[in-house]
Coordinates of C-alpha atoms in Angstrom, one line a residue:
X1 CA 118.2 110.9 72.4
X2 CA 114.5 109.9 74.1
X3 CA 112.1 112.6 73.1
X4 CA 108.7 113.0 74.2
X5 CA 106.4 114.8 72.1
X6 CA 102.8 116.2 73.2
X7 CA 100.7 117.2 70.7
X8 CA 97.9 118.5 72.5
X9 CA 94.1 119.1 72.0
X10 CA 94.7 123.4 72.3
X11 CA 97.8 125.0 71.8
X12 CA 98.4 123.0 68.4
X13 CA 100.6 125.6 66.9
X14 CA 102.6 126.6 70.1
X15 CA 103.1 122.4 70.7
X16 CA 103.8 121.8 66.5
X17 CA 106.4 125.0 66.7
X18 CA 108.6 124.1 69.3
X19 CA 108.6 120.2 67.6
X20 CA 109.7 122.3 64.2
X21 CA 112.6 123.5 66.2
X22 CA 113.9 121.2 67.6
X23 CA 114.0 118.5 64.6
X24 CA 116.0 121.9 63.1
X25 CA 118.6 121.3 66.3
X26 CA 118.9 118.0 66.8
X27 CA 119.5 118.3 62.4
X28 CA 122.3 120.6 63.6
X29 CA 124.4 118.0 64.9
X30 CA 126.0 118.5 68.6
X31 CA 127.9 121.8 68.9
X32 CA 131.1 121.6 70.0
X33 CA 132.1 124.2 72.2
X34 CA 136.0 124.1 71.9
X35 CA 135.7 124.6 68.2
X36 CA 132.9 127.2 68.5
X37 CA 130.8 124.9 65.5
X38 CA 128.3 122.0 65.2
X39 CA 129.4 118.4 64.6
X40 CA 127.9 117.0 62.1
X41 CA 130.1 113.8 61.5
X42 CA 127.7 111.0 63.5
X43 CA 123.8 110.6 62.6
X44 CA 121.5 111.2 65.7
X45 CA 119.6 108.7 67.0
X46 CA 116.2 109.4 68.0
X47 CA 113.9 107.2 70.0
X48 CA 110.0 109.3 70.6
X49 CA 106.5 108.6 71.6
X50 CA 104.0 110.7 71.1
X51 CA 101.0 111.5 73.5
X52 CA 97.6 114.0 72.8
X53 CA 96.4 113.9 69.5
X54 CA 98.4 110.6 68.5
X55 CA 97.2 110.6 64.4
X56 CA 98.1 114.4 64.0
X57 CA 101.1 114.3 66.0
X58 CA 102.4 110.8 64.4
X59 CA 101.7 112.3 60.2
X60 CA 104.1 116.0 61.7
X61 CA 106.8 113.5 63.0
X62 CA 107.0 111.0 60.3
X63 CA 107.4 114.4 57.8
X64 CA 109.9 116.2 59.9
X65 CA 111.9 112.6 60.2
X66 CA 111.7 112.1 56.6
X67 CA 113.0 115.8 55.7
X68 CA 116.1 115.4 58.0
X69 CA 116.3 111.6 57.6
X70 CA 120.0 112.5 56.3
X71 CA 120.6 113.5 60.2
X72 CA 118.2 112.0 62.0
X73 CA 117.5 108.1 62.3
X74 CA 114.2 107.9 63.7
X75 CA 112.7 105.1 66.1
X76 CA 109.0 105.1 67.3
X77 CA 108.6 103.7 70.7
X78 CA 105.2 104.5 71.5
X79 CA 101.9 106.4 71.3
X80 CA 99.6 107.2 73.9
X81 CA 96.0 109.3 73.8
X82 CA 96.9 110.9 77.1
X83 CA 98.9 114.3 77.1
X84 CA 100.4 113.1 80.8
X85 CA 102.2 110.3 79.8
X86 CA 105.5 111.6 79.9
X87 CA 106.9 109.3 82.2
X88 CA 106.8 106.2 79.4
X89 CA 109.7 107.9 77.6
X90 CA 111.6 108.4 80.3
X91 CA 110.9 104.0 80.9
X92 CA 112.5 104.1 77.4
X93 CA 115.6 105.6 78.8
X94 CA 115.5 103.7 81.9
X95 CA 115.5 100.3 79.9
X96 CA 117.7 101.3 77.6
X97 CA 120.2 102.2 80.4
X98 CA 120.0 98.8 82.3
X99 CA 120.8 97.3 78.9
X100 CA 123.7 99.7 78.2
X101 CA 125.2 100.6 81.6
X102 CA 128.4 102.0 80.0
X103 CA 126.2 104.5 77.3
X104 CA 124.3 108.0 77.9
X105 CA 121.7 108.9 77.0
X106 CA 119.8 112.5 76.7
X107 CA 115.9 113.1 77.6
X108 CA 114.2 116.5 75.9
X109 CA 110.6 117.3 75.6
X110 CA 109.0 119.8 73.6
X111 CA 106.9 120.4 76.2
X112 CA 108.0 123.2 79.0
X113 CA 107.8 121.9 82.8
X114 CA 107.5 125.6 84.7
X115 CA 107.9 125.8 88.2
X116 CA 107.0 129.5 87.9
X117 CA 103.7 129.1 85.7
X118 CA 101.8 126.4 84.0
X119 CA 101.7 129.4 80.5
X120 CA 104.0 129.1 77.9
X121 CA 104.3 125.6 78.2
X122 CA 105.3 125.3 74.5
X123 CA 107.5 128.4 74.0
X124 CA 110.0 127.5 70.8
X125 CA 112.2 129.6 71.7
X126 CA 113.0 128.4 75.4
X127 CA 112.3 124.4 73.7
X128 CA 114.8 124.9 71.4
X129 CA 117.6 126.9 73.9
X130 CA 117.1 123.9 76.0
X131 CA 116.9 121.1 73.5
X132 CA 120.6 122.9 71.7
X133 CA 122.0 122.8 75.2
X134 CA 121.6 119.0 76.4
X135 CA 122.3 118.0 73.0
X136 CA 125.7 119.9 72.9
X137 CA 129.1 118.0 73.7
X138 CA 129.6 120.2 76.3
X139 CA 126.7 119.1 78.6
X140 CA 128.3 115.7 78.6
X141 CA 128.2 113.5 81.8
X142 CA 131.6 112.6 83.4
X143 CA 133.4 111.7 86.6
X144 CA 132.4 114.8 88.2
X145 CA 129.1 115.5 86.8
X146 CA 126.5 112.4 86.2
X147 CA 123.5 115.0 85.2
X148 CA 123.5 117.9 82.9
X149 CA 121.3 120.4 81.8
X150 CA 120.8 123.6 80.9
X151 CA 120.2 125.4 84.4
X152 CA 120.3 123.6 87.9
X153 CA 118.0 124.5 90.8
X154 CA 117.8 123.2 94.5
X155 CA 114.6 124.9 95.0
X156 CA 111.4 124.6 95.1
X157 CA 112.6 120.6 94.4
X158 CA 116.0 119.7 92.7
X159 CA 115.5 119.8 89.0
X160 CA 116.6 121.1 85.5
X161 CA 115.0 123.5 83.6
X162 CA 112.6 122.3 81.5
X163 CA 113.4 118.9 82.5
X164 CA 115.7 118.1 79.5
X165 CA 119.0 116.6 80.9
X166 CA 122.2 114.5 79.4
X167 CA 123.2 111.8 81.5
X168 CA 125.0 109.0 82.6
X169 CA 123.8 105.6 82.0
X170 CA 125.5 104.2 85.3
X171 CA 123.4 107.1 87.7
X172 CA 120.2 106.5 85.1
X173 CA 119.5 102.5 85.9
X174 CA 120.0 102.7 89.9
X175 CA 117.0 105.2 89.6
X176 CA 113.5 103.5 90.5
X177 CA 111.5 102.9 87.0
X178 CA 109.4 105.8 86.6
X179 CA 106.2 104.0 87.6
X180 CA 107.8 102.5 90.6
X181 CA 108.7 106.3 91.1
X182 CA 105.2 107.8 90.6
X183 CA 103.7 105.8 93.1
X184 CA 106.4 106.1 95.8
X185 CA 106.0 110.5 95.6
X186 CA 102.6 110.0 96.0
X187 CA 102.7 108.5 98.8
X188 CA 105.6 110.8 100.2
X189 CA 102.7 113.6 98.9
X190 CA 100.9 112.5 101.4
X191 CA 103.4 112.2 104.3
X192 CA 104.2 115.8 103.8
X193 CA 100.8 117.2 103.6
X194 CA 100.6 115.5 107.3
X195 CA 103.7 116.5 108.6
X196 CA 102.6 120.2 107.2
X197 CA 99.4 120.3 109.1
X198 CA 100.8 118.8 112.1
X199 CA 103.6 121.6 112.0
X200 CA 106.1 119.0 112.0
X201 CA 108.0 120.8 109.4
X202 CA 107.1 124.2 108.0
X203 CA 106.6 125.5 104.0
X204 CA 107.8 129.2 104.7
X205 CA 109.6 130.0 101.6
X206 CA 106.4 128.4 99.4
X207 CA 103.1 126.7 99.4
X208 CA 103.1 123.3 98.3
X209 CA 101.5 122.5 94.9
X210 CA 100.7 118.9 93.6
X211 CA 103.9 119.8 90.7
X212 CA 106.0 121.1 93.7
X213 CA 105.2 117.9 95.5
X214 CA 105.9 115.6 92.0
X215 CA 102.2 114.2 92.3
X216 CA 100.8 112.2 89.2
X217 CA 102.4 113.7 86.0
X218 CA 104.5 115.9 87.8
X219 CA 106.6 113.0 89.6
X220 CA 108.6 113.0 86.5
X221 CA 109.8 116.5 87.1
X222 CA 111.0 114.9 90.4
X223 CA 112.4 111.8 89.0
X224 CA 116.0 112.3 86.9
X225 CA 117.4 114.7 90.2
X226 CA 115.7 112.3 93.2
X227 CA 118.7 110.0 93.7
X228 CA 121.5 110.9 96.6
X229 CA 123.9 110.3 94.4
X230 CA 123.3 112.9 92.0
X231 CA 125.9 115.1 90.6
X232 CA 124.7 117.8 88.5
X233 CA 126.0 120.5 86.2
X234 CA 124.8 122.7 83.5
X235 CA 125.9 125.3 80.6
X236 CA 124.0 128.7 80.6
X237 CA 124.9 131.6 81.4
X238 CA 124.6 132.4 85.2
X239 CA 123.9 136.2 84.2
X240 CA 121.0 135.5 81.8
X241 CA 120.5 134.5 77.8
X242 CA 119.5 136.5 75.3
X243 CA 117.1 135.0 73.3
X244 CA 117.7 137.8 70.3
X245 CA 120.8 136.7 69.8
X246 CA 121.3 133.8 67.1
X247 CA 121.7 130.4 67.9
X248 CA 125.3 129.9 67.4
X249 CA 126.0 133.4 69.2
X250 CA 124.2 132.4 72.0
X251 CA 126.2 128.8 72.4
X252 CA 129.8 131.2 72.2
X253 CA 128.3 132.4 75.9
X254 CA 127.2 128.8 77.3
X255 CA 130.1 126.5 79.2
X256 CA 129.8 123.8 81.4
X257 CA 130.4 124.0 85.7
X258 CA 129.2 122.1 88.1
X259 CA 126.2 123.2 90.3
X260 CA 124.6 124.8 92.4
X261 CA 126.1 127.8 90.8
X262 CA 123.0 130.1 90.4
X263 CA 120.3 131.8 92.5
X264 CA 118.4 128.6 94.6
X265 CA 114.7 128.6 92.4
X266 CA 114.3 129.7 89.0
X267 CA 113.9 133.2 88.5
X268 CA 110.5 134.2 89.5
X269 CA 109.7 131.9 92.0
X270 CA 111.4 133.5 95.2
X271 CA 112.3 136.5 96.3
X272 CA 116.4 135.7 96.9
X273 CA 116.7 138.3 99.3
X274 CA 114.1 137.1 101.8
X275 CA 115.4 133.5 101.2
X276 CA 119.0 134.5 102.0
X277 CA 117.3 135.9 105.4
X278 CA 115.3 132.9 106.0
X279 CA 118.1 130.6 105.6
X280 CA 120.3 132.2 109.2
X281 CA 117.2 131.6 111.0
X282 CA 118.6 128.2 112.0
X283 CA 115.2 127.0 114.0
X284 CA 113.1 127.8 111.7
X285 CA 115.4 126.4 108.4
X286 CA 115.9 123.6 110.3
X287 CA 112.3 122.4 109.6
X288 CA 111.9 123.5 106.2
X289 CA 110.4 120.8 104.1
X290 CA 112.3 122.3 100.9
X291 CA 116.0 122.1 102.7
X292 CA 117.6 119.2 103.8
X293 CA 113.9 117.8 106.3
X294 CA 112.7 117.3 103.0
X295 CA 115.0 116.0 101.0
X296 CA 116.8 113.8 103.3
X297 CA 113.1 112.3 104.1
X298 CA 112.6 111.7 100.3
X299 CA 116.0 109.8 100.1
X300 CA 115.6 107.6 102.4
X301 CA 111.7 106.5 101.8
X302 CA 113.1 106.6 97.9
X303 CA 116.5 105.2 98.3
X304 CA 117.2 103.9 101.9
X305 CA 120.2 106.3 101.7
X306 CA 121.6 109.6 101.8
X307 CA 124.5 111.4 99.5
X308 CA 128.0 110.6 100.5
X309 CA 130.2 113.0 103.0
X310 CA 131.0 114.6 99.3
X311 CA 127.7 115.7 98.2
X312 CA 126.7 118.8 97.0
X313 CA 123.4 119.0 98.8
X314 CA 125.6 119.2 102.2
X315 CA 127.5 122.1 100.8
X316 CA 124.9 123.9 99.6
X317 CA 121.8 124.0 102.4
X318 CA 121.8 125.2 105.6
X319 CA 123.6 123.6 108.5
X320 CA 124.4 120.7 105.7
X321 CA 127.2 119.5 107.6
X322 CA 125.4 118.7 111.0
X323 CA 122.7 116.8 108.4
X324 CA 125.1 114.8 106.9
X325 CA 127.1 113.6 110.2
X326 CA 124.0 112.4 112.1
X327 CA 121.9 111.1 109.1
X328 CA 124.9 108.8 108.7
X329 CA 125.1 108.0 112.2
X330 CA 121.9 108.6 114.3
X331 CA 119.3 107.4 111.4
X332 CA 116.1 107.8 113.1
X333 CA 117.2 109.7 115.7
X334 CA 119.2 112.3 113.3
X335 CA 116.6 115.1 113.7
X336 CA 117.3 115.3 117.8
X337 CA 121.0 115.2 116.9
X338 CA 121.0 118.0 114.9
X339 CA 118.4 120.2 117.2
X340 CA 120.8 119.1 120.1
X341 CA 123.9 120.5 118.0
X342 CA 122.2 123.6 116.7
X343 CA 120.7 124.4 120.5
X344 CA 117.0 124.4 119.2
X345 CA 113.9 122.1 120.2
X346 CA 113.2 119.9 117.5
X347 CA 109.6 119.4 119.2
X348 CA 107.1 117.0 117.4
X349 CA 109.6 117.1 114.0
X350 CA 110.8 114.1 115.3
X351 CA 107.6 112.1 115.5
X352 CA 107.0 113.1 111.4
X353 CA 110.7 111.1 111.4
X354 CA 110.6 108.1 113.4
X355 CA 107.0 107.5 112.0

């Protein structure tokens, strides 16, 4: 497990609660949903860094490690003065998954990453829901699934909530190291801010922010769901959680299924209704830098790819079968393809392409 910790200059007791609850998980074992009970038979292994207020943060770590020491083996790998440096954990994992292709390996934070709103950033209870979930042997990568966590969303970029994820060691090391990463969304940041103003592609469904974007801190939001081949899953409950309920009642209701299975942006952040309209208008959808313009344009300046005939991403957006046929075979050229097909003028969307 790679666990980033923030202890922060405000918010001390929100930031030092949700670390208090998870240590109590992660001392839980991994619960294991066929027999409805934790596992407690293997020790966890628990690589952090801490970033904010490094001395405070360092004296609350070494005392929770200490008091569940007969759960918990403990490995510092770092300590940083800046609350934003998130994305050094996650280099953690990304070593440690070049060195072990065959292993996997889990990434939680106690730190909230809200697509909705930057408040409650430190909310226990939500930490610890999430935390409980990733760490549970039924959000365990596979064949099938290479990503899981505890709810998937397409939109408004494809991510996990609260970025905390189990995965696969063999999709983790083909990702670009986190730095490498940064940089890259920065500069594809910029691209789309220019192919917005332009009206190369439009932002109807929402305005772009720089977290929506994955600029600076925020690329690691971006990073663990950015490949093509990504296949996630995850293990709440499509209908809702109950956060009154106790812990162990609320894992009886959690099961793992592979995604998209829930509404497309996390609840809050888009009225599914109007979204369900927007996506039939096929000229306008078409340009839409949070379907498939955007993503595929990410891939290939990321990757120099796109998914596979058998990816999710051209079952689940709009005209994703068009996308995927002349992406594969037009490259440049794919966005007059698929105009040509669907009957529309692509216009100047094809300049934001070819340059």
């Amino acid at each position: 497990v790679f666990y980033h910790i923030t202890y922060p200059s405000n918010e001390k007791e929100k930031a030092v609660t949700a670390i208090q609850a998870q240590f109590n998980v992660l001392s839980m074992g991994r619960y294991d949903n066929a027999a409805k009970s934790f596992d407690r038979e293997r020790k966890i292994l628990l690589y952090y860094t801490i970033a904010g207020v490094t001395t405070r943060g360092n004296e609350l770590v070494s005392q929770l490690c200490k008091k569940h020491s007969d759960r918990i083996i403990c490995k510092e790998v770092g300590m940083y003065d800046t609350e934003f440096a998130s994305g050094e954990t996650l280099r953690q994992l990304h070593t440690f998954c070049n060195a072990n292709p065959s292993s996997n390996a889990i990434y939680i934070t106690n730190q909230l990453a809200d697509v909705v709103t930057s408040k409650n950033r430190y909310d226990a209870t939500k930490v610890e829901a999430a935390t409980l979930a990733v760490v549970s042997k039924m959000c365990h990568p596979s064949e099938e699934c290479n990503v899981c966590g505890t709810e998937f969303y397409p939109l408004p970029f494809v991510h996990f909530t609260g970025n905390m994820f189990s995965t696969s060691c063999a999709y983790a090391k083909d990702l670009l190291p986190p730095k490498t990463h940064e940089k890259e969304m920065r500069n594809i940041a910029g691209d789309a801010f220019l192919a917005h103003l332009r009206k190369q592609t439009t932002t109807e469904l929402l305005e772009f922010t720089p977290q929506i974007l994955g600029m600076q801190q925020h690329s690691i939001e971006h990073w663990i769901g950015g490949h093509p081949e990504l296949k996630p899953c995850d293990v709440a409950p499509t209908n809702g959680e109950n956060f009154d309920r106790p812990i162990l009642d609320r894992m009886k209701h959690y099961s793992m299924s592979l995604t998209p299975r829930r509404g497309s942006a996390p609840p809050g952040s888009l009225d599914d209704e109007n979204e369900s309209r927007f996506r039939l208008k096929r000229e306008i959808s078409f340009r839409e830098y949070y379907y498939l313009a955007g993503n595929v344009f990410r891939w290939h300046l990321l990757y120099g790819r796109v998914p596979d005939a058998s990816g999710w991403a051209w079952q689940w957006f709009p005209d994703g079968q068009l996308w995927e046929v002349a992406a594969r075979t037009s490259g440049v050229n794919a966005v007059k393809e698929i105009a040509k097909q669907l009957g529309i003028q692509s216009g100047n969307m094809e300049q934001f392409w070819v340059e």
